[in-house]
Coordinates of C-alpha atoms in Angstrom, one line a residue:
X1 CA -63.9 117.0 -25.1
X2 CA -61.3 115.0 -23.6
X3 CA -62.3 116.0 -20.1
X4 CA -65.8 114.7 -20.8
X5 CA -64.5 111.2 -22.1
X6 CA -62.3 111.1 -19.0
X7 CA -65.2 112.0 -16.6
X8 CA -67.6 109.6 -18.6
X9 CA -65.2 106.6 -18.9
X10 CA -62.9 106.7 -15.7
X11 CA -63.1 107.5 -12.3
X12 CA -59.9 106.3 -11.1
X13 CA -57.4 106.2 -14.1
X14 CA -55.4 109.5 -14.4
X15 CA -54.2 110.2 -17.8
X16 CA -51.5 112.7 -18.5
X17 CA -49.8 114.0 -21.8
X18 CA -46.1 114.5 -21.6
X19 CA -43.2 115.3 -23.9
X20 CA -40.2 112.8 -24.0
X21 CA -36.6 114.2 -23.7
X22 CA -36.2 113.0 -27.5
X23 CA -39.5 114.8 -28.7
X24 CA -41.9 111.8 -29.3
X25 CA -45.3 112.3 -27.3
X26 CA -46.2 110.2 -24.7
X27 CA -49.4 109.2 -22.8
X28 CA -49.1 108.2 -19.1
X29 CA -51.8 106.0 -17.8
X30 CA -51.8 105.7 -14.1
X31 CA -53.6 102.4 -13.4
X32 CA -54.9 102.9 -9.6
X33 CA -57.0 99.5 -9.4
X34 CA -56.2 96.0 -10.0
X35 CA -58.8 95.8 -13.1
X36 CA -57.2 98.2 -15.4
X37 CA -53.7 97.2 -14.1
X38 CA -54.5 93.6 -15.1
X39 CA -55.9 94.5 -18.6
X40 CA -52.9 96.9 -19.4
X41 CA -50.5 94.1 -18.2
X42 CA -52.0 91.6 -20.6
X43 CA -52.0 94.0 -23.4
X44 CA -48.5 94.8 -23.0
X45 CA -47.7 91.3 -24.0
X46 CA -49.4 91.8 -27.5
X47 CA -46.6 92.9 -29.7
X48 CA -45.8 92.8 -33.5
X49 CA -44.1 94.7 -36.3
X50 CA -47.2 96.7 -37.0
X51 CA -48.5 97.1 -33.5
X52 CA -47.6 100.1 -31.3
X53 CA -45.4 98.8 -28.5
X54 CA -48.0 98.8 -25.9
X55 CA -46.5 100.0 -22.8
X56 CA -43.3 100.8 -20.7
X57 CA -43.9 100.4 -17.0
X58 CA -42.5 103.4 -15.3
X59 CA -43.7 102.8 -11.7
X60 CA -46.2 101.0 -9.6
X61 CA -49.1 100.5 -12.0
X62 CA -47.9 103.3 -14.4
X63 CA -47.8 102.5 -18.0
X64 CA -46.3 104.8 -20.6
X65 CA -47.7 104.5 -24.1
X66 CA -45.7 106.3 -27.0
X67 CA -47.8 108.1 -29.7
X68 CA -46.4 106.6 -33.0
X69 CA -44.6 109.0 -35.6
X70 CA -46.5 109.8 -38.8
X71 CA -50.0 110.5 -39.4
X72 CA -52.9 108.5 -39.1
X73 CA -54.8 107.0 -42.0
X74 CA -57.7 109.3 -41.4
X75 CA -55.3 112.2 -41.9
X76 CA -53.6 110.4 -45.1
X77 CA -57.3 110.2 -46.6
X78 CA -57.9 113.8 -45.9
X79 CA -54.8 114.8 -47.3
X80 CA -54.5 112.5 -50.5
X81 CA -58.0 111.3 -51.1
X82 CA -58.0 107.9 -52.7
X83 CA -54.8 105.8 -52.4
X84 CA -53.1 103.7 -55.0
X85 CA -53.9 100.1 -55.3
X86 CA -50.4 99.1 -54.3
X87 CA -50.4 101.3 -51.1
X88 CA -53.9 99.9 -50.1
X89 CA -52.7 96.2 -50.6
X90 CA -49.6 96.8 -48.6
X91 CA -51.7 98.3 -45.9
X92 CA -54.1 95.4 -46.0
X93 CA -51.2 92.9 -45.7
X94 CA -50.0 94.6 -42.8
X95 CA -53.3 94.8 -41.1
X96 CA -53.6 91.2 -41.4
X97 CA -50.3 90.6 -39.9
X98 CA -51.1 92.8 -36.9
X99 CA -54.4 91.5 -36.4
X100 CA -53.0 88.1 -36.2
X101 CA -50.6 89.0 -33.2
X102 CA -53.6 90.3 -31.4
X103 CA -55.8 87.2 -32.2
X104 CA -53.5 84.8 -30.9
X105 CA -53.5 86.6 -27.7
X106 CA -57.2 85.8 -27.9
X107 CA -57.9 89.6 -27.6
X108 CA -60.6 91.4 -29.7
X109 CA -62.4 94.6 -29.5
X110 CA -59.2 97.0 -29.7
X111 CA -61.6 99.7 -31.5
X112 CA -59.1 99.9 -34.5
X113 CA -59.9 102.4 -37.3
X114 CA -58.6 104.9 -39.6
X115 CA -58.5 107.4 -36.7
X116 CA -56.1 105.4 -34.6
X117 CA -53.7 103.5 -37.1
X118 CA -50.5 105.5 -37.8
X119 CA -48.9 105.6 -41.2
X120 CA -45.1 106.4 -41.5
X121 CA -42.5 105.2 -44.1
X122 CA -44.9 103.1 -45.8
X123 CA -45.8 101.0 -42.7
X124 CA -48.7 101.1 -40.4
X125 CA -48.9 100.9 -36.6
X126 CA -52.1 99.9 -34.9
X127 CA -52.2 102.3 -31.9
X128 CA -55.5 101.1 -30.5
X129 CA -56.1 99.9 -27.0
X130 CA -59.0 99.9 -25.1
X131 CA -62.7 98.7 -25.4
X132 CA -65.0 98.2 -28.2
X133 CA -67.5 101.1 -27.4
X134 CA -64.5 103.2 -28.8
X135 CA -65.4 102.1 -32.4
X136 CA -65.5 104.7 -34.9
X137 CA -68.5 102.8 -36.8
X138 CA -71.4 100.8 -35.5
X139 CA -71.7 97.3 -37.0
X140 CA -74.7 96.5 -38.9
X141 CA -75.7 93.6 -36.3
X142 CA -75.8 96.1 -33.3
X143 CA -78.1 98.2 -35.3
X144 CA -80.3 95.1 -36.1
X145 CA -80.6 94.5 -32.6
X146 CA -81.6 98.0 -31.7
X147 CA -79.8 100.8 -30.4
X148 CA -81.0 100.2 -26.7
X149 CA -79.7 96.7 -26.7
X150 CA -77.3 96.0 -23.6
X151 CA -76.4 92.6 -24.8
X152 CA -74.1 93.4 -27.7
X153 CA -71.4 90.9 -28.0
X154 CA -68.2 91.6 -29.8
X155 CA -67.5 88.7 -32.2
X156 CA -64.4 87.8 -34.6
X157 CA -66.8 88.9 -37.5
X158 CA -66.7 92.5 -36.4
X159 CA -62.7 92.6 -36.8
X160 CA -63.5 91.5 -40.4
X161 CA -66.2 94.1 -40.7
X162 CA -63.7 96.7 -39.5
X163 CA -60.9 95.8 -42.0
X164 CA -63.6 96.2 -44.6
X165 CA -64.4 99.6 -43.4
X166 CA -60.8 100.9 -43.5
X167 CA -60.1 99.3 -47.1
X168 CA -63.5 100.9 -48.5
X169 CA -62.3 104.4 -47.1
X170 CA -58.7 104.0 -48.8
X171 CA -60.2 103.1 -51.9
X172 CA -62.8 105.8 -52.2
X173 CA -61.1 108.7 -50.0
X174 CA -64.5 108.7 -48.3
X175 CA -64.5 108.9 -44.5
X176 CA -67.4 106.9 -43.1
X177 CA -69.6 108.2 -40.4
X178 CA -71.5 106.2 -38.0
X179 CA -74.7 104.4 -39.4
X180 CA -77.7 105.3 -37.4
X181 CA -80.2 102.7 -38.7
X182 CA -79.9 99.2 -40.5
X183 CA -81.8 100.7 -43.4
X184 CA -79.1 103.2 -43.7
X185 CA -76.3 100.7 -43.7
X186 CA -78.1 98.5 -46.4
X187 CA -78.1 101.9 -48.6
X188 CA -74.5 102.3 -48.1
X189 CA -73.9 98.6 -49.0
X190 CA -75.8 98.4 -52.0
X191 CA -74.0 101.4 -53.4
X192 CA -70.6 99.8 -53.2
X193 CA -71.2 98.1 -56.6
X194 CA -71.1 101.5 -58.2
X195 CA -67.9 102.5 -56.9
X196 CA -64.8 102.9 -59.0
X197 CA -63.1 100.0 -57.4
X198 CA -61.4 97.1 -59.2
X199 CA -63.7 94.0 -59.4
X200 CA -61.5 91.7 -57.3
X201 CA -61.2 94.2 -54.5
X202 CA -65.1 95.1 -54.9
X203 CA -66.1 91.6 -54.3
X204 CA -63.6 91.2 -51.4
X205 CA -65.4 94.3 -49.8
X206 CA -68.9 93.1 -50.4
X207 CA -67.7 89.9 -48.5
X208 CA -66.3 91.9 -45.7
X209 CA -68.9 94.3 -45.2
X210 CA -71.9 92.0 -45.5
X211 CA -74.9 93.3 -43.4
X212 CA -75.4 89.8 -42.3
X213 CA -72.8 88.6 -39.8
X214 CA -73.0 84.8 -40.8
X215 CA -72.6 85.6 -44.6
X216 CA -69.1 87.6 -44.2
X217 CA -65.8 86.0 -45.2
X218 CA -63.5 84.9 -42.5
X219 CA -60.1 85.6 -41.7
X220 CA -58.9 82.4 -43.0
X221 CA -60.4 83.2 -46.4
X222 CA -58.8 86.6 -46.3
X223 CA -55.3 85.1 -46.1
X224 CA -56.1 82.6 -48.8
X225 CA -56.0 85.7 -51.2
X226 CA -52.3 86.0 -50.2
X227 CA -50.1 84.5 -52.8
X228 CA -47.4 84.1 -50.3
X229 CA -46.8 80.5 -49.5
X230 CA -44.5 79.5 -46.6
X231 CA -44.5 78.0 -43.4
X232 CA -45.3 81.0 -41.5
X233 CA -48.3 82.1 -43.7
X234 CA -49.6 78.4 -43.6
X235 CA -49.4 78.5 -39.7
X236 CA -51.5 81.7 -39.9
X237 CA -54.1 79.9 -42.3
X238 CA -53.9 76.9 -39.9
X239 CA -54.9 79.1 -36.9
X240 CA -57.5 80.9 -38.6
X241 CA -58.9 77.6 -40.0
X242 CA -58.9 75.4 -36.8
X243 CA -58.3 77.7 -33.8
X244 CA -59.6 81.1 -34.1
X245 CA -63.5 80.4 -34.7
X246 CA -63.5 77.9 -31.7
X247 CA -62.4 80.2 -29.2
X248 CA -64.8 81.8 -26.7
X249 CA -63.7 85.3 -26.9
X250 CA -67.0 86.9 -25.8
X251 CA -66.2 85.6 -22.2
X252 CA -63.0 87.4 -22.2
X253 CA -64.5 90.7 -23.5
X254 CA -67.4 90.4 -20.9
X255 CA -64.9 90.0 -18.0
X256 CA -63.1 93.0 -19.5
X257 CA -66.2 95.2 -19.6
X258 CA -68.3 94.0 -16.6
X259 CA -66.5 95.9 -13.9
X260 CA -68.0 96.9 -10.6
X261 CA -70.5 99.9 -10.8
X262 CA -68.2 101.7 -8.1
X263 CA -65.5 102.1 -10.6
X264 CA -65.6 101.8 -14.3
X265 CA -61.9 101.8 -15.7
X266 CA -61.3 103.0 -19.2
X267 CA -57.8 103.5 -20.7
X268 CA -58.7 106.6 -23.1
X269 CA -55.6 108.4 -24.6
X270 CA -55.4 111.8 -24.9
X271 CA -54.4 111.6 -28.5
X272 CA -58.1 111.3 -29.2
X273 CA -59.4 114.0 -31.5
X274 CA -62.8 115.3 -32.2
X275 CA -63.3 113.0 -35.2
X276 CA -62.8 110.1 -32.9
X277 CA -65.5 111.1 -30.6
X278 CA -67.1 108.0 -28.6
X279 CA -70.4 107.3 -30.0
X280 CA -72.7 107.3 -26.9
X281 CA -75.0 104.7 -28.4
X282 CA -72.2 102.0 -28.1
X283 CA -71.5 102.6 -24.4
X284 CA -73.1 99.6 -22.7
X285 CA -73.2 101.6 -19.3
X286 CA -74.8 104.6 -20.6
X287 CA -77.7 104.2 -18.2
X288 CA -75.8 103.7 -15.0
X289 CA -72.7 105.6 -15.4
X290 CA -72.6 108.5 -12.7
X291 CA -70.2 111.3 -12.7
X292 CA -67.3 110.2 -10.7
X293 CA -67.3 110.8 -6.7
X294 CA -64.2 112.8 -6.0
X295 CA -63.5 110.6 -3.1
X296 CA -64.9 107.2 -4.2
X297 CA -64.8 104.1 -1.7
X298 CA -62.8 101.7 -4.0
X299 CA -64.2 98.3 -4.2
X300 CA -61.5 96.1 -5.7
X301 CA -62.8 93.6 -8.3
X302 CA -61.9 90.0 -7.0
X303 CA -61.8 88.7 -10.5
X304 CA -59.6 90.8 -12.8
X305 CA -59.0 90.2 -16.5
X306 CA -58.8 86.5 -17.1
X307 CA -55.1 84.9 -17.4
X308 CA -53.7 87.8 -15.5
X309 CA -54.9 87.1 -12.0
X310 CA -57.6 84.7 -10.6
X311 CA -57.3 85.3 -6.8
X312 CA -58.3 87.6 -4.5
X313 CA -54.6 88.4 -3.4
X314 CA -53.8 90.3 -6.3
X315 CA -51.4 92.9 -5.4
X316 CA -52.4 92.3 -1.8
X317 CA -49.2 93.5 0.2
X318 CA -45.9 95.0 -0.9
X319 CA -42.8 92.8 -0.8
X320 CA -40.0 93.3 1.7
X321 CA -36.8 94.8 0.1
X322 CA -33.1 94.3 1.1
X323 CA -32.0 96.3 4.1
X324 CA -29.6 99.2 3.0
X325 CA -26.0 99.2 3.5
X326 CA -24.8 101.6 6.2
X327 CA -21.6 102.9 5.4
X328 CA -20.5 102.0 1.7
X329 CA -19.4 104.9 -0.2
X330 CA -20.3 105.0 -4.1
X331 CA -16.5 105.5 -5.0
X332 CA -15.2 102.4 -3.7
X333 CA -13.1 100.4 -6.2
X334 CA -14.6 97.2 -7.4
X335 CA -13.8 94.0 -5.4
X336 CA -10.5 92.3 -7.0
X337 CA -8.6 89.0 -6.5
X338 CA -11.1 86.4 -5.7
X339 CA -13.0 84.7 -8.6
X340 CA -16.4 85.2 -9.0
X341 CA -17.6 81.9 -7.7
X342 CA -15.6 81.9 -4.6
X343 CA -16.6 85.3 -3.4
X344 CA -18.8 85.4 -0.4
X345 CA -22.4 86.9 -0.6
X346 CA -22.4 89.6 2.0
X347 CA -25.5 88.7 4.2
X348 CA -26.9 85.3 4.5
X349 CA -30.2 84.6 3.1
X350 CA -33.5 85.1 5.2
X351 CA -35.0 81.8 6.0
X352 CA -37.8 81.2 3.6
X353 CA -40.1 79.7 6.1
X354 CA -39.9 82.6 8.4
X355 CA -43.3 84.4 8.3
X356 CA -43.1 86.5 11.3
X357 CA -44.4 89.9 11.0
X358 CA -41.9 92.4 9.7
X359 CA -42.2 96.3 9.2
X360 CA -42.9 96.7 5.5
X361 CA -40.7 99.2 3.6
X362 CA -41.8 101.2 0.6
X363 CA -42.6 98.4 -1.9
X364 CA -40.3 98.1 -4.6
X365 CA -42.9 97.1 -7.3
X366 CA -42.1 94.2 -9.9
X367 CA -45.1 95.2 -12.1
X368 CA -42.9 95.6 -14.9
X369 CA -42.1 91.9 -15.0
X370 CA -44.4 89.7 -17.1
X371 CA -44.2 86.8 -14.6
X372 CA -43.9 87.4 -11.1
X373 CA -45.3 86.6 -7.4
X374 CA -48.1 88.8 -6.7
X375 CA -49.0 87.6 -3.0
X376 CA -46.9 88.8 -0.3
X377 CA -47.5 85.8 2.0
X378 CA -46.4 83.4 -0.9
X379 CA -43.4 85.4 -1.5
X380 CA -42.2 85.3 2.1
X381 CA -42.9 81.5 2.3
X382 CA -40.9 80.8 -0.7
X383 CA -38.8 83.9 -0.6
X384 CA -35.4 82.6 -1.8
X385 CA -37.1 80.7 -4.8
X386 CA -39.1 83.7 -5.8
X387 CA -36.2 85.9 -6.0
X388 CA -34.5 83.6 -8.5
X389 CA -37.8 83.3 -10.5
X390 CA -38.0 86.9 -10.5
X391 CA -34.5 87.2 -12.0
X392 CA -35.5 84.6 -14.6
X393 CA -38.5 86.6 -15.6
X394 CA -36.2 89.8 -15.9
X395 CA -33.8 88.3 -18.4
X396 CA -36.9 87.8 -20.5
X397 CA -38.2 91.3 -19.8
X398 CA -34.8 92.9 -20.6
X399 CA -34.1 91.1 -23.8
X400 CA -37.8 92.1 -25.1
X401 CA -37.1 95.6 -23.9
X402 CA -34.1 96.1 -25.9
X403 CA -35.6 94.3 -28.8
X404 CA -38.4 96.8 -28.8
X405 CA -35.8 99.6 -28.7
X406 CA -34.3 98.3 -31.7
X407 CA -37.7 97.7 -33.7
X408 CA -38.5 101.2 -32.8
X409 CA -35.7 102.6 -34.8
X410 CA -37.0 104.4 -38.2
X411 CA -34.2 102.9 -40.4
X412 CA -32.7 99.6 -39.4
X413 CA -29.4 98.1 -40.4
X414 CA -29.3 94.5 -41.4
X415 CA -27.4 93.9 -38.2
X416 CA -30.2 95.8 -36.2
X417 CA -32.8 93.5 -37.8
X418 CA -30.6 90.3 -37.2
X419 CA -30.5 91.5 -33.7
X420 CA -34.1 91.8 -33.2
X421 CA -34.3 88.2 -34.3
X422 CA -31.5 87.0 -32.2
X423 CA -33.0 88.6 -29.1
X424 CA -36.4 86.8 -29.8
X425 CA -34.9 83.6 -30.7
X426 CA -32.5 83.6 -27.7
X427 CA -35.5 84.5 -25.3
X428 CA -37.5 81.6 -26.9
X429 CA -34.7 79.1 -26.2
X430 CA -34.3 80.0 -22.6
X431 CA -37.9 79.9 -22.0
X432 CA -38.2 76.5 -23.6
X433 CA -35.4 75.2 -21.7
X434 CA -36.8 76.6 -18.3
X435 CA -40.1 74.9 -19.0
X436 CA -38.5 71.5 -19.8
X437 CA -36.5 72.1 -16.4
X438 CA -39.8 72.9 -14.4
X439 CA -41.4 69.7 -15.9
X440 CA -38.5 67.6 -15.1
X441 CA -38.0 69.4 -11.6
X442 CA -34.6 70.3 -11.8
X443 CA -34.2 74.0 -12.1
X444 CA -30.8 75.4 -13.3
X445 CA -30.4 77.5 -10.0
X446 CA -27.8 77.9 -7.3
X447 CA -26.8 74.2 -6.6
X448 CA -27.1 74.6 -2.9
X449 CA -30.3 76.7 -2.9
X450 CA -31.9 74.1 -5.3
X451 CA -30.8 71.0 -3.4
X452 CA -32.1 72.4 -0.1
X453 CA -35.5 73.5 -1.8
X454 CA -36.1 70.1 -3.6
X455 CA -35.2 67.9 -0.9
X456 CA -37.5 69.5 1.5
X457 CA -41.5 69.7 1.4
X458 CA -41.5 73.1 0.2
X459 CA -40.9 72.2 -3.8
X460 CA -44.1 70.1 -3.5
X461 CA -46.0 73.0 -1.7
X462 CA -44.6 75.5 -4.0
X463 CA -45.4 74.1 -7.5
X464 CA -48.8 73.2 -6.3
X465 CA -49.4 77.0 -5.2
X466 CA -51.7 79.4 -7.1
X467 CA -48.9 81.8 -7.7
X468 CA -46.4 79.4 -9.2
X469 CA -49.1 77.7 -11.2
X470 CA -50.1 81.1 -12.5
X471 CA -46.3 82.0 -13.3
X472 CA -45.8 78.8 -15.1
X473 CA -48.9 79.4 -17.2
X474 CA -48.4 83.0 -18.2
X475 CA -44.9 81.9 -19.2
X476 CA -46.3 79.2 -21.5
X477 CA -48.7 81.5 -22.9
X478 CA -46.1 83.9 -23.9
X479 CA -44.0 81.5 -25.3
X480 CA -46.4 80.2 -27.5
X481 CA -47.0 83.7 -28.8
X482 CA -43.4 84.4 -29.5
X483 CA -42.9 80.8 -31.2
X484 CA -45.9 82.0 -33.6
X485 CA -44.1 85.1 -34.7
X486 CA -40.2 83.8 -34.7
X487 CA -40.6 82.9 -38.4
X488 CA -42.0 86.3 -39.4
X489 CA -39.0 88.0 -37.4
X490 CA -36.5 85.8 -39.3
X491 CA -37.9 86.6 -42.8
X492 CA -37.2 90.4 -42.1
X493 CA -33.6 89.7 -41.9
X494 CA -31.7 91.2 -44.9
X495 CA -28.7 88.9 -45.9
X496 CA -28.6 90.4 -49.6
X497 CA -25.9 92.7 -50.7
X498 CA -24.4 92.9 -47.4
X499 CA -21.2 95.3 -46.7
X500 CA -18.1 93.3 -46.2
X501 CA -18.1 93.6 -42.4
X502 CA -21.8 92.5 -42.3
X503 CA -21.1 89.6 -44.7
X504 CA -18.1 88.3 -42.5
X505 CA -20.6 88.5 -39.5
X506 CA -23.4 86.6 -41.3
X507 CA -21.0 83.9 -42.6
X508 CA -19.6 83.3 -39.3
X509 CA -23.0 82.7 -37.6
X510 CA -25.1 81.3 -40.6
X511 CA -24.3 77.6 -39.8
X512 CA -25.6 77.9 -36.3
X513 CA -28.7 80.1 -37.3
X514 CA -29.5 77.5 -39.9
X515 CA -29.3 74.5 -37.6
X516 CA -32.4 72.2 -37.3
X517 CA -34.6 73.5 -34.5
X518 CA -34.3 70.2 -32.6
X519 CA -30.5 70.8 -32.3
X520 CA -30.9 74.3 -31.4
X521 CA -30.4 75.4 -27.6
X522 CA -29.5 78.7 -25.7
X523 CA -25.8 77.4 -25.4
X524 CA -25.0 77.2 -29.3
X525 CA -27.2 80.2 -29.9
X526 CA -25.0 82.2 -27.8
X527 CA -22.5 82.4 -30.6
X528 CA -24.6 84.2 -33.1
X529 CA -26.5 85.8 -30.3
X530 CA -23.3 87.5 -28.7
X531 CA -21.8 88.2 -31.8
X532 CA -24.7 90.3 -33.3
X533 CA -25.3 92.2 -30.2
X534 CA -21.4 92.9 -29.7
X535 CA -21.3 94.4 -33.3
X536 CA -24.1 96.9 -32.0
X537 CA -22.5 97.3 -28.5
X538 CA -19.2 98.6 -30.2
X539 CA -21.2 101.0 -32.5
X540 CA -22.9 102.5 -29.6
X541 CA -19.8 102.7 -27.8
X542 CA -18.2 104.6 -30.6
X543 CA -21.1 106.9 -30.9
X544 CA -21.0 107.6 -27.2
X545 CA -17.4 109.0 -27.4
X546 CA -18.4 111.1 -30.3
X547 CA -22.0 112.4 -29.2
X548 CA -21.6 114.5 -26.1
X549 CA -25.3 115.7 -26.1
X550 CA -26.8 112.2 -25.9
X551 CA -24.0 110.5 -23.9
X552 CA -26.3 109.5 -20.9
X553 CA -28.8 107.8 -23.2
X554 CA -26.1 106.0 -25.3
X555 CA -24.3 104.9 -22.0
X556 CA -27.4 103.3 -20.7
X557 CA -28.2 101.6 -24.0
X558 CA -24.6 100.4 -24.0
X559 CA -25.1 99.0 -20.4
X560 CA -28.4 97.4 -21.4
X561 CA -26.3 95.6 -24.5
X562 CA -23.6 94.4 -22.4
X563 CA -26.0 92.9 -19.8
X564 CA -28.0 91.2 -22.5
X565 CA -25.0 89.7 -24.0
X566 CA -24.4 87.8 -20.8
X567 CA -28.0 87.3 -20.0
X568 CA -27.6 83.5 -19.7
X569 CA -25.7 83.5 -16.5
X570 CA -25.0 87.1 -15.4
X571 CA -27.9 87.1 -12.8
X572 CA -26.9 84.0 -11.1
X573 CA -26.9 84.5 -7.5
X574 CA -23.2 84.5 -6.9
X575 CA -22.2 86.4 -9.8
X576 CA -24.8 89.1 -9.8
X577 CA -23.6 90.1 -6.1
X578 CA -20.2 90.7 -7.4
X579 CA -20.9 91.9 -10.9
X580 CA -23.4 94.5 -9.9
X581 CA -21.6 96.0 -7.0
X582 CA -21.8 99.5 -8.7
X583 CA -25.8 99.0 -8.4
X584 CA -25.6 97.9 -4.8
X585 CA -23.4 101.0 -4.1
X586 CA -25.5 103.4 -5.8
X587 CA -28.9 102.2 -4.4
X588 CA -27.3 101.6 -0.9
X589 CA -28.4 98.0 -0.6
X590 CA -26.4 94.9 0.8
X591 CA -28.0 92.4 -1.4
X592 CA -28.8 92.7 -5.1
X593 CA -32.1 90.4 -4.8
X594 CA -34.8 92.3 -6.5
X595 CA -34.3 93.4 -10.3
X596 CA -35.9 96.7 -9.5
X597 CA -32.9 98.1 -8.2
X598 CA -31.3 97.9 -11.7
X599 CA -34.5 98.4 -14.0
X600 CA -36.5 101.0 -11.9
X601 CA -33.7 102.7 -10.1
X602 CA -30.0 102.4 -11.6
X603 CA -31.0 102.7 -15.2
X604 CA -32.5 106.3 -14.3
X605 CA -29.0 107.3 -13.0
X606 CA -28.3 110.9 -14.3
X607 CA -24.5 110.4 -14.1
X608 CA -23.2 108.6 -17.2
X609 CA -19.8 108.0 -15.2
X610 CA -21.6 105.7 -12.8
X611 CA -23.2 103.7 -15.6
X612 CA -19.9 103.4 -17.2
X613 CA -18.3 102.1 -14.0
X614 CA -20.7 99.4 -14.1
X615 CA -20.2 98.6 -17.7
X616 CA -16.5 98.3 -17.1
X617 CA -17.0 95.9 -14.1
X618 CA -19.1 93.8 -16.5
X619 CA -16.4 94.0 -19.1
X620 CA -13.5 92.9 -16.8
X621 CA -15.2 90.7 -14.2
X622 CA -17.8 88.9 -16.3
X623 CA -16.4 88.6 -19.9
X624 CA -12.7 88.8 -19.1
X625 CA -13.0 86.2 -16.2
X626 CA -15.4 83.9 -18.5
X627 CA -13.1 84.0 -21.6

């Protein structure tokens, strides 16, 4: 059945099921064309407490999806039948929170249903990603328009309807199957009155599942039912009242689905089971899909998913990496004596205006970065500047990666929960300051680099370029999304009944954490941020000394923590060339001018001692010299 799905819905995307080293199942998606790559990149920005960590970039256009722990709601229903009201209300609340994170990203049609929502330790994880033809059930408005209609539009009310279907199945213990006609659906709808469901919930279900789309309740009305009253909940209500219903989601969905006939990309994970077989009636391409040609001529779509890329230069050519070092042994001692600021960079920077043809080496893909230059010519024209922007982008990527790692822990200590908030808050503050600097035309880069760049015509040309505008727009979109969840993350922090050690930490940082927003900046927030990460850093360091079996993984985690502790300045041009000398030796490069060397190469080191050497250099050269 899986082979049939892959054959029907993709002829360029390659899926492979693998087992991770520590046992959780993984799904590997190899996005071999720009359309699927653009869509998955956008989906990767949608995160939240109850949403599966969307993906991890493991190579050029390769995305790794984790299959969540626990069982699906479908399995839960089959095992237990009806669930208790308390269980259902908690799931309902979590569903609404997860959907809010999806909706603020203007994404709909993620085909969520009881078969791909996981349940573990009284918490859900929405694992759906893909397209709305994967729906478990056919909405009545699609039945009303006729099964052969090719003009179905996924609307906001379908998400309301899907929530109603899930809650109905949890209350009754009955798994719903596809409705074939509108008459059949109306029969189902009318029998809801006779179900043994509490009246208040029965009335809600009747509103959510109404056959007429216009008469269904809205997400705004669904959130009003909550008794919670706080600023975060009020922000959600404001979003659904004034923003959600005014957005033109349909155009985004159509762009996602109307892909060239020569290749139709679908990300179908191999976790699908027989119960999740895709109903062919919902396939909008059912009459024009042919079995894939084993050697198709790829016709790249010139307009990938909106807000991901808008130009024909998307992934046009690879970027030139640094030249290798000829004779630099791996075991050379770290540079001593000179202060970081006065040490010389080994090679002078390449002239940013030099556009002469150069032989291209293997592209060191920056696809894992949320914001980056996608055009080779644009990169070469403003190379020195783009290098610094890529490191800025990498700071936010690395912090988010560490935050997601902590969030995935089954049982989180109060300090770990606080660390999640601190990582998100620091990333928000740093990006806010970057946006302000960008608008004021004074970026906090290397003084000489910025002075030369700003005083020439390069800055004017750069800031009006398509790539720069896209970089800044994507940054603002992600910043706005993170601002909408920052209060939610803070509410998860548990300051009640702390241990003596935790209490001492909380008391030392609470003044700054509770400081009015208008007075907060990344410099003063650095105190609670570093103190919290340092606690976990030393905890991991102790575990690393005791746990020989997981020494490599723990050492890598320790390295990521200490880098994030110094994230505000550790990647500045002069410092990174000295601080990351071990990375340069291991990767045989003269200039550390691409975060790829660290993220995609050095972090995959199989020698814990090499990772440990880099940790020691950061401890001695960065933190001790800065103290």
